[in-house]
PDB file of C-alpha atoms in Angstrom:
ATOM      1  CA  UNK A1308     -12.806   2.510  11.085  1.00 78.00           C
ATOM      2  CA  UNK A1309     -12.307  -0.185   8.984  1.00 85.00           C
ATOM      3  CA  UNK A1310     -10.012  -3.420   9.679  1.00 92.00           C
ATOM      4  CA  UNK A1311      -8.917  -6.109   7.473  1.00 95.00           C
ATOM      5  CA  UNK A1312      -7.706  -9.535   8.174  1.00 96.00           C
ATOM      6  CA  UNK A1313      -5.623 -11.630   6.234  1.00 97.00           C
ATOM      7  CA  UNK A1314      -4.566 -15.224   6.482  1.00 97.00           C
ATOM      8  CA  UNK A1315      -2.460 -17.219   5.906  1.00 97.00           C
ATOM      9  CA  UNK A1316       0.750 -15.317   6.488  1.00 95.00           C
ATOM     10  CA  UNK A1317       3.115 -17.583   5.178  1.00 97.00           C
ATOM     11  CA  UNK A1318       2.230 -20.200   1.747  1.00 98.00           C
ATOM     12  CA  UNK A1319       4.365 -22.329   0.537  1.00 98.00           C
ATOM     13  CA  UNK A1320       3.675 -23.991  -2.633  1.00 97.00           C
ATOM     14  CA  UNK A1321       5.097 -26.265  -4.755  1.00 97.00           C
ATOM     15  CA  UNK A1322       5.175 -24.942  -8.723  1.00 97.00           C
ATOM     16  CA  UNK A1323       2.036 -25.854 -10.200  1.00 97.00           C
ATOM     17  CA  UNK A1324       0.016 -26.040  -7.474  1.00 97.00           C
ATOM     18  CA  UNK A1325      -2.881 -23.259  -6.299  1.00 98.00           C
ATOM     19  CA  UNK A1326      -2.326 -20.592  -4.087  1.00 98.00           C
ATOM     20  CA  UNK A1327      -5.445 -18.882  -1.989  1.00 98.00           C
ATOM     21  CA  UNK A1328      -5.097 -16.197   0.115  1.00 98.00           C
ATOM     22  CA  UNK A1329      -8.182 -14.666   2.071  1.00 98.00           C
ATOM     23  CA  UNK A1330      -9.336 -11.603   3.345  1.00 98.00           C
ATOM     24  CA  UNK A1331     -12.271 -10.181   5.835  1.00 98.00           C
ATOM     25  CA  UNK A1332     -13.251  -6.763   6.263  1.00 97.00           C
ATOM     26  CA  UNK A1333     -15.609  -4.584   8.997  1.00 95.00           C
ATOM     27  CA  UNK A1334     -16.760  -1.664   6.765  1.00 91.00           C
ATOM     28  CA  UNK A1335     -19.864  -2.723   5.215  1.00 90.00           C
ATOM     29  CA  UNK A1336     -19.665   0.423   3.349  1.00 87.00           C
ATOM     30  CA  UNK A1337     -16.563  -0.391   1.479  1.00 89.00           C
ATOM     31  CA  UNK A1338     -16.771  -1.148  -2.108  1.00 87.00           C
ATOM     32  CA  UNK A1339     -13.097  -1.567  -3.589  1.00 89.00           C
ATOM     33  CA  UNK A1340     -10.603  -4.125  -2.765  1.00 93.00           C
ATOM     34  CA  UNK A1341      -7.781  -4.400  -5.016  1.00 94.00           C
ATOM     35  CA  UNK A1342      -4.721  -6.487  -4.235  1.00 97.00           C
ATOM     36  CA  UNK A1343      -1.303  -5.608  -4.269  1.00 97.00           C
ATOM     37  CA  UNK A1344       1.991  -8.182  -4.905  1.00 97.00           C
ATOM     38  CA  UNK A1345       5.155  -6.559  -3.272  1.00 95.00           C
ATOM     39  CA  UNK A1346       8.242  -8.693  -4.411  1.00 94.00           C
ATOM     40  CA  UNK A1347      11.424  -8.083  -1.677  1.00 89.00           C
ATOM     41  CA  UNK A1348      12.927  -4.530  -1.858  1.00 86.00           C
ATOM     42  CA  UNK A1349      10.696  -3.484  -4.645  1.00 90.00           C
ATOM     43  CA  UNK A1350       6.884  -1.117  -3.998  1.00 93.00           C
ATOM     44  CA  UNK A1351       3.580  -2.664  -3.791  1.00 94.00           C
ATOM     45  CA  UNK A1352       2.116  -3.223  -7.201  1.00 94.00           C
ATOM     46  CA  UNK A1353      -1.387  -3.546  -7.976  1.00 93.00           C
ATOM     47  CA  UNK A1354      -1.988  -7.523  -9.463  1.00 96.00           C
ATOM     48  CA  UNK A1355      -6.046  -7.271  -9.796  1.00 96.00           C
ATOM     49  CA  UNK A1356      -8.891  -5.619  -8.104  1.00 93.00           C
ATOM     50  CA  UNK A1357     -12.603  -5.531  -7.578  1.00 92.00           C
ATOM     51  CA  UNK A1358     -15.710  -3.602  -6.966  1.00 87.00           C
ATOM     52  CA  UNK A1359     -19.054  -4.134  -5.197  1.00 82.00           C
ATOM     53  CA  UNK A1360     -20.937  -4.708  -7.996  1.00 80.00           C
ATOM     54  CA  UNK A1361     -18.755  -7.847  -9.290  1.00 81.00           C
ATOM     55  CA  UNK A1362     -18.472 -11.349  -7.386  1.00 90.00           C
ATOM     56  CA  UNK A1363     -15.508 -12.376  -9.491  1.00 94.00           C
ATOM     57  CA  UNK A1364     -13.010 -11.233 -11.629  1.00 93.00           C
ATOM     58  CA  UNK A1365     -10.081 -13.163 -13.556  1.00 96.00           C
ATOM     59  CA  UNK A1366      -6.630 -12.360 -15.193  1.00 94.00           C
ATOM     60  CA  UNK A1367      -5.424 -15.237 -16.948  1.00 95.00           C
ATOM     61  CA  UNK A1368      -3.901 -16.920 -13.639  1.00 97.00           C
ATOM     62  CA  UNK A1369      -5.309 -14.857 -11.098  1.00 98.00           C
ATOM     63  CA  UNK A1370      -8.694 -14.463  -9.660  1.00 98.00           C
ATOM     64  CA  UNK A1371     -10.408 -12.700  -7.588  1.00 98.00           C
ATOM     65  CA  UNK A1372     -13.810 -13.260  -5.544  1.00 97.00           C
ATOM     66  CA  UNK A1373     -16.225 -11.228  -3.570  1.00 96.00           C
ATOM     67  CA  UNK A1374     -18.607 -12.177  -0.952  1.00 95.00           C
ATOM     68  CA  UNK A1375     -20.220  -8.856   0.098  1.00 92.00           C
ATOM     69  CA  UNK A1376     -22.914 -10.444   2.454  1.00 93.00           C
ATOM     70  CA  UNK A1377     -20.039 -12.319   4.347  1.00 94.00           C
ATOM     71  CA  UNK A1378     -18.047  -9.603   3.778  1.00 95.00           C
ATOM     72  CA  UNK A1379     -14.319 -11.297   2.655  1.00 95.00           C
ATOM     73  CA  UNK A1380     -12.695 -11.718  -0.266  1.00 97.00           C
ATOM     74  CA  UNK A1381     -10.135 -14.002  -1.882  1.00 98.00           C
ATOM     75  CA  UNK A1382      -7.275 -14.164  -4.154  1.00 98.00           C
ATOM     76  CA  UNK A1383      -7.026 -17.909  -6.593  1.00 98.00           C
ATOM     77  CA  UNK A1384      -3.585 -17.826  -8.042  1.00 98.00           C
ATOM     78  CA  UNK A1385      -3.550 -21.119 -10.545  1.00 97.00           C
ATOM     79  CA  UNK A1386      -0.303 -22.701 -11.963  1.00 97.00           C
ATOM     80  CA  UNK A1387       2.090 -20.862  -9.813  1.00 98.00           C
ATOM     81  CA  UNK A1388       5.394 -20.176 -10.587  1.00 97.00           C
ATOM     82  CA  UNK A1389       8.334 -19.318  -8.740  1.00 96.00           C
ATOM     83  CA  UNK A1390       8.419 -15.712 -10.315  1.00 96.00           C
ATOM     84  CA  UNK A1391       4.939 -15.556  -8.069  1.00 97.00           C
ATOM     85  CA  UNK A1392       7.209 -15.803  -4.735  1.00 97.00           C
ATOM     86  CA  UNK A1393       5.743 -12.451  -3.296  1.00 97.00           C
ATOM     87  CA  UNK A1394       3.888 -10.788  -0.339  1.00 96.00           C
ATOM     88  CA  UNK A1395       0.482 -10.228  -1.426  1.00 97.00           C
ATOM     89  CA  UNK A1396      -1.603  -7.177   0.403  1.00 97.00           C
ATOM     90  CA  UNK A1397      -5.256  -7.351   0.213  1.00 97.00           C
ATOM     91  CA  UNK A1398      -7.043  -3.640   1.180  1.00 95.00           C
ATOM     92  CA  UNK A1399     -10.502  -2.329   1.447  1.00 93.00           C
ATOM     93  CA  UNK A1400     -11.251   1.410   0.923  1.00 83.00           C
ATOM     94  CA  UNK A1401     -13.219   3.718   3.136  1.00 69.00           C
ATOM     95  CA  UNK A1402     -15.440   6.275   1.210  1.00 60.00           C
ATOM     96  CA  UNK A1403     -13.456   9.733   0.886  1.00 62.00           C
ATOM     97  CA  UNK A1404     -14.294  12.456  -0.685  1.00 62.00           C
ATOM     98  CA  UNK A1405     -12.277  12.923  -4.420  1.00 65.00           C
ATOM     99  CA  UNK A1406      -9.489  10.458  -2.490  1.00 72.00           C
ATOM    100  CA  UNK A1407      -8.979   6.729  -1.411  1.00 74.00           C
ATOM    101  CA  UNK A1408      -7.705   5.383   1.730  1.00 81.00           C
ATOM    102  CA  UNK A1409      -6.944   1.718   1.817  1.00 87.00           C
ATOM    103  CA  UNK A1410      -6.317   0.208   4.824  1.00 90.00           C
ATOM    104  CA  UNK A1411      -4.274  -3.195   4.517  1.00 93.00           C
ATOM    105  CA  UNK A1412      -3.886  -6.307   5.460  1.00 95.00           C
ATOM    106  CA  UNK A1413      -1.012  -7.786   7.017  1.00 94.00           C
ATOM    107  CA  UNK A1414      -0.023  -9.370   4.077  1.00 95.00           C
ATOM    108  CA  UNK A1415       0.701 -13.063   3.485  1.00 97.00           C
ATOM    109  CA  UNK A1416       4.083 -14.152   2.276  1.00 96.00           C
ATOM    110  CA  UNK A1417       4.217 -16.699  -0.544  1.00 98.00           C
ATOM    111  CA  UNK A1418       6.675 -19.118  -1.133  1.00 97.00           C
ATOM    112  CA  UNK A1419       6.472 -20.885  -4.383  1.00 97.00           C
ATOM    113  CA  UNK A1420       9.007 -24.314  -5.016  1.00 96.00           C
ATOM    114  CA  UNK A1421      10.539 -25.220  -7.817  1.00 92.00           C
TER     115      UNK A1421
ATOM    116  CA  UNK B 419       8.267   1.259 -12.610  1.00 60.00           C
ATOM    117  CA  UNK B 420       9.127   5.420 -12.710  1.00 75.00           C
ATOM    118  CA  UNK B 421       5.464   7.132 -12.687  1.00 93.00           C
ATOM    119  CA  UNK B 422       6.285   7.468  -8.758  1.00 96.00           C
ATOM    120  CA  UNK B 423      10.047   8.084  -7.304  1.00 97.00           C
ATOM    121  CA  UNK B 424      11.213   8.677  -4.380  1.00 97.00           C
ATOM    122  CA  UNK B 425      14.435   9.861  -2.807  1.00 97.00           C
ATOM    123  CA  UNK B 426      16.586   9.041  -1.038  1.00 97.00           C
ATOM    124  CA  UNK B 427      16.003   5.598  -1.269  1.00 96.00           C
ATOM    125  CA  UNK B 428      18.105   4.546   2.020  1.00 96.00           C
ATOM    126  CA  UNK B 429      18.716   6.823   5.039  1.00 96.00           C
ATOM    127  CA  UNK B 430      20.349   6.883   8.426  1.00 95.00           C
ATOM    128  CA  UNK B 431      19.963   9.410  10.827  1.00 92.00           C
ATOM    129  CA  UNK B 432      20.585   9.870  14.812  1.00 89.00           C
ATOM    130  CA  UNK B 433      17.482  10.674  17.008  1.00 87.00           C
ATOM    131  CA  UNK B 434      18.873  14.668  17.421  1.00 87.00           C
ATOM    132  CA  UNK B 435      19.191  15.017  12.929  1.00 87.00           C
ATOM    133  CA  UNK B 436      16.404  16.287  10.951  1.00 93.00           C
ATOM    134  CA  UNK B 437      16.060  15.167   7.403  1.00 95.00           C
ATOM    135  CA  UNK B 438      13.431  15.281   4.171  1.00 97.00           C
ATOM    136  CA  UNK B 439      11.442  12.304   2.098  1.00 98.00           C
ATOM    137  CA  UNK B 440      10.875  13.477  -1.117  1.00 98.00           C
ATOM    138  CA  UNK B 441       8.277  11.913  -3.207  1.00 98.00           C
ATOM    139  CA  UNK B 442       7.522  12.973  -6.849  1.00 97.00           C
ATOM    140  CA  UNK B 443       4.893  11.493  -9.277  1.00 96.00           C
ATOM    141  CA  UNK B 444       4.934  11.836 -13.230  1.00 94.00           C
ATOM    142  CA  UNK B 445       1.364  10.465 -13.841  1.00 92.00           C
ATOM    143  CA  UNK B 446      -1.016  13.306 -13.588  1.00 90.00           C
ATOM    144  CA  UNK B 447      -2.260  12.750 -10.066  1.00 90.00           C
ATOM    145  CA  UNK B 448      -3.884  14.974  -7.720  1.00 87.00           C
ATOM    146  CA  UNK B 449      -4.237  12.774  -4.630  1.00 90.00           C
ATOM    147  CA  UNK B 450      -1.015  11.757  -2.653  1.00 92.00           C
ATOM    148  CA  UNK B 451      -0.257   9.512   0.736  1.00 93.00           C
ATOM    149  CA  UNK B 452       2.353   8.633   2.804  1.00 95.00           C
ATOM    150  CA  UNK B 453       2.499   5.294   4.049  1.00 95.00           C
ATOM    151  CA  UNK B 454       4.890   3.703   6.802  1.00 95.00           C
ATOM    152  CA  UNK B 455       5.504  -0.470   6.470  1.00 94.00           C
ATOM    153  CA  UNK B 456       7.165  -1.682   8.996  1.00 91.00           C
ATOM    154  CA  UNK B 457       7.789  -5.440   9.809  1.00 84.00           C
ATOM    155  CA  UNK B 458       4.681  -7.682  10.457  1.00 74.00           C
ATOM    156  CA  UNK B 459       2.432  -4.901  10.581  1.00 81.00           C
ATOM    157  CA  UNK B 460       0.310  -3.801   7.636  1.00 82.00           C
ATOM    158  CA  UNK B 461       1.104  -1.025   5.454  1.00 89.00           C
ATOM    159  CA  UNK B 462      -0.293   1.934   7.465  1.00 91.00           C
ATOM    160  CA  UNK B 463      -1.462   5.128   6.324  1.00 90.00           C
ATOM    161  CA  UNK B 464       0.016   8.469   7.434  1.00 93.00           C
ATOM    162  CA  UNK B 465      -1.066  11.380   5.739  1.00 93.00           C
ATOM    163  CA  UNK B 466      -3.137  12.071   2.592  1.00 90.00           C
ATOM    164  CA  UNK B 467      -3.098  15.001   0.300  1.00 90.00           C
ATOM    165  CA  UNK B 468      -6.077  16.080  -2.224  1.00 84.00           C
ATOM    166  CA  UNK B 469      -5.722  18.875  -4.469  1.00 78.00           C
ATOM    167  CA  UNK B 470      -2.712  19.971  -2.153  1.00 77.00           C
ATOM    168  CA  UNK B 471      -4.935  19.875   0.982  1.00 79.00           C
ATOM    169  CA  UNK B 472      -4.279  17.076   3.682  1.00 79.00           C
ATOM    170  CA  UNK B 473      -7.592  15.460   4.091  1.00 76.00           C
ATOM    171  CA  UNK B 474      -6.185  12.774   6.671  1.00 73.00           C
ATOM    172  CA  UNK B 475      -3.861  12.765   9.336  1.00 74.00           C
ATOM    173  CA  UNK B 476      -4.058   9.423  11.098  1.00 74.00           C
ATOM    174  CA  UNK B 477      -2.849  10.288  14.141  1.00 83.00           C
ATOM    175  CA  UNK B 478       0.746  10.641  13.431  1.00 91.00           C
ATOM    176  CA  UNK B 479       2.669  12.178  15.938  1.00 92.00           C
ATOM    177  CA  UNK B 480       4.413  15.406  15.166  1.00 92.00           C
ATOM    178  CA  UNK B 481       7.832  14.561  14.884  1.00 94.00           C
ATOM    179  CA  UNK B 482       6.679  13.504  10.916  1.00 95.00           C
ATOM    180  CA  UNK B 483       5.563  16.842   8.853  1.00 94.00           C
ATOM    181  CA  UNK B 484       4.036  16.303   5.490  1.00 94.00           C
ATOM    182  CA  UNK B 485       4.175  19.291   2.798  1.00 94.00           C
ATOM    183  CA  UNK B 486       2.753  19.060  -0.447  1.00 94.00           C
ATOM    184  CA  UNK B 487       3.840  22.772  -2.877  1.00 93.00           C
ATOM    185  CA  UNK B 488       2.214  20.771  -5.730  1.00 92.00           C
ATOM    186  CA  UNK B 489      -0.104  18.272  -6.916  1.00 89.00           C
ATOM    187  CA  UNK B 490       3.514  16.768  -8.430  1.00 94.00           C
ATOM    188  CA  UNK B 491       6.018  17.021  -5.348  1.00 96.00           C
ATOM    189  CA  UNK B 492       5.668  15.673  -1.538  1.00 96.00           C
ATOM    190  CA  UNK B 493       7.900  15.933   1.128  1.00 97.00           C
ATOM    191  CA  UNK B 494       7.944  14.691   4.658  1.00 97.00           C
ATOM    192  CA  UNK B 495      10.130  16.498   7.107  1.00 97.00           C
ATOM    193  CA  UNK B 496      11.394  14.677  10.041  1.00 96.00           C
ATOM    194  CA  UNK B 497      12.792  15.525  13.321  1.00 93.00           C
ATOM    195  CA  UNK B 498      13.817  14.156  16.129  1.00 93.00           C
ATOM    196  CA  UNK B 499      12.595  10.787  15.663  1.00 93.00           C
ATOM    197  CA  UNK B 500      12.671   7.365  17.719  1.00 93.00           C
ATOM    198  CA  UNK B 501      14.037   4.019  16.711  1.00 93.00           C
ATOM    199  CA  UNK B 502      11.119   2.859  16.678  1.00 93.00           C
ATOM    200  CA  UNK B 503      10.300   5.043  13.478  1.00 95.00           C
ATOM    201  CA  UNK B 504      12.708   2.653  11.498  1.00 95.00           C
ATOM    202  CA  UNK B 505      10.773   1.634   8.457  1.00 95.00           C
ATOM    203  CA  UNK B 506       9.798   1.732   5.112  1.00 96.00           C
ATOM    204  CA  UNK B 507       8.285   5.048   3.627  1.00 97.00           C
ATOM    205  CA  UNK B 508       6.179   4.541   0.920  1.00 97.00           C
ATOM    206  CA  UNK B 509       4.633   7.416  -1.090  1.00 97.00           C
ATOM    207  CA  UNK B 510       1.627   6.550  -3.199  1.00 95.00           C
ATOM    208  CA  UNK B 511      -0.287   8.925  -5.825  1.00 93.00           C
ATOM    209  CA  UNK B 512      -3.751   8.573  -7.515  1.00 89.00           C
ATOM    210  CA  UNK B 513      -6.394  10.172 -10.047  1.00 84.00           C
ATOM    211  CA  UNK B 514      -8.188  11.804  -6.796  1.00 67.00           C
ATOM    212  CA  UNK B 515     -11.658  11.291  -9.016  1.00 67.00           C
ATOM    213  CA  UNK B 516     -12.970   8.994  -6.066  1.00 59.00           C
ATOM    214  CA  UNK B 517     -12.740   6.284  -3.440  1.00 53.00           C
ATOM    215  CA  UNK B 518     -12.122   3.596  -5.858  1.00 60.00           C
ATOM    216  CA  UNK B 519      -8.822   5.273  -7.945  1.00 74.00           C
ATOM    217  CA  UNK B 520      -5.969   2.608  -7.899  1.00 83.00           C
ATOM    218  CA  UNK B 521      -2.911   4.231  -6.080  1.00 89.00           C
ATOM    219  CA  UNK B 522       0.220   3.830  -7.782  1.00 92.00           C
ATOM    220  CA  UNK B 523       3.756   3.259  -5.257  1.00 95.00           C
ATOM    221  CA  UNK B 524       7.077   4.656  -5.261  1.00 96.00           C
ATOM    222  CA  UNK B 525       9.885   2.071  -4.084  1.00 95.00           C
ATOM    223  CA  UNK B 526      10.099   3.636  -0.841  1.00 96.00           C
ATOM    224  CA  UNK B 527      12.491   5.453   1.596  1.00 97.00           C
ATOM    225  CA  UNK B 528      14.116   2.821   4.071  1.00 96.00           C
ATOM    226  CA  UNK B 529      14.687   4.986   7.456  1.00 96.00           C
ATOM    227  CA  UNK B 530      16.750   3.754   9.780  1.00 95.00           C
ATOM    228  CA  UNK B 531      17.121   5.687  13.345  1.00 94.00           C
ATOM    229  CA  UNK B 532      19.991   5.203  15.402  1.00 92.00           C
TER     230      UNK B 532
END
């Protein structure tokens, strides 16, 4: 099955600065990796995501990029804030028929300073 | 923040009780998944449901029993569980076109065993 591997799992930041957090997969097959932001005792909400067919996708301060031959991807959070102070979850789907199942990274706790 | 809710939010129980997770989504979704997140280890999946029909049962042991009466409603029945079951119980819906559909979170169940 598939695994996924995240790193680092703890940032800390100061405001301002940029904030990368990286992600390998196995499952060559996989083709959707979206990233979730889970701030403490609230769900997992989906920040940005991307498919195969795209090596890079932005939303205004995040990014995401795609390197399907190396098989990771990478989340570019510029100008962080302290709002931003969140565990991020990268996943990576395995093919299912009329369904999704993600498996998840460990997730990678950031810390942003005022 | 209330396409996916779940009750109760925060439950105790002893190893001998038996208790429900109920999990209801308001956005139209045919696929739903139970996920357990537990500390330091990614957010792992437990059971999904497509068009009412569990497609995956990651090797969850029986003491957790899924039920899904609706593409709306899911439950997961519990009984005589271990401490080590303490967690968080996330339900998740989504469109259940394909692989690729973002899943949507409730804000979780938080189980604690005694």
């Amino acid at each position: 099955g598939e695994n996924v591997e995240q790193h680092p799992s703890t940032l800390s930041v100061q405001e301002g600065d940029s904030a990368v957090i990286k992600c390998t997969y196995s499952d060559s097959a996989s083709n959707y990796f979206p990233w979730y932001k889970q701030e403490l005792g609230k769900r997992p909400q989906l920040i940005i995501d991307i498919r195969s067919n795209v090596g890079e996708k932005k939303d205004q301060r995040i990014a995401v990029t795609l390197n399907k031959t190396a098989k990771h991807f990478s989340l570019h959070i510029t100008e962080t804030q302290p709002e931003d102070s969140a565990v991020y979850f990268c996943a990576a789907t395995q093919e299912g028929s009329g369904y999704s199942t993600l498996t998840f990274g460990k997730g990678t706790m950031l810390l942003v300073s005022p | 923040e209330t396409g996916v809710t779940q009750t109760p939010r925060h439950l105790v129980m002893g190893m001998t009780n038996k208790k429900s997770l109920k999990c209801e989504q308001h956005l139209g979704h045919n696929a739903m998944y139970w996920y357990k997140q537990s500390a330091k280890k990614p957010l792992e999946l437990m059971f999904v449901y497509s068009l009412e029909e569990r497609v995956e049962n990651n090797s969850v042991p029986s003491r957790f029993s899924p039920e899904c009466p609706n593409s709306s409603h899911l439950f997961l029945h519990l009984h005589t569980l271990q401490p080590e079951d303490s967690a968080l119980y996330l339900c998740a819906s989504s469109q259940a076109r394909g692989s690729t559909d973002t899943q949507y979170f409730g804000p979780g169940t938080r189980l604690t065993v005694l």
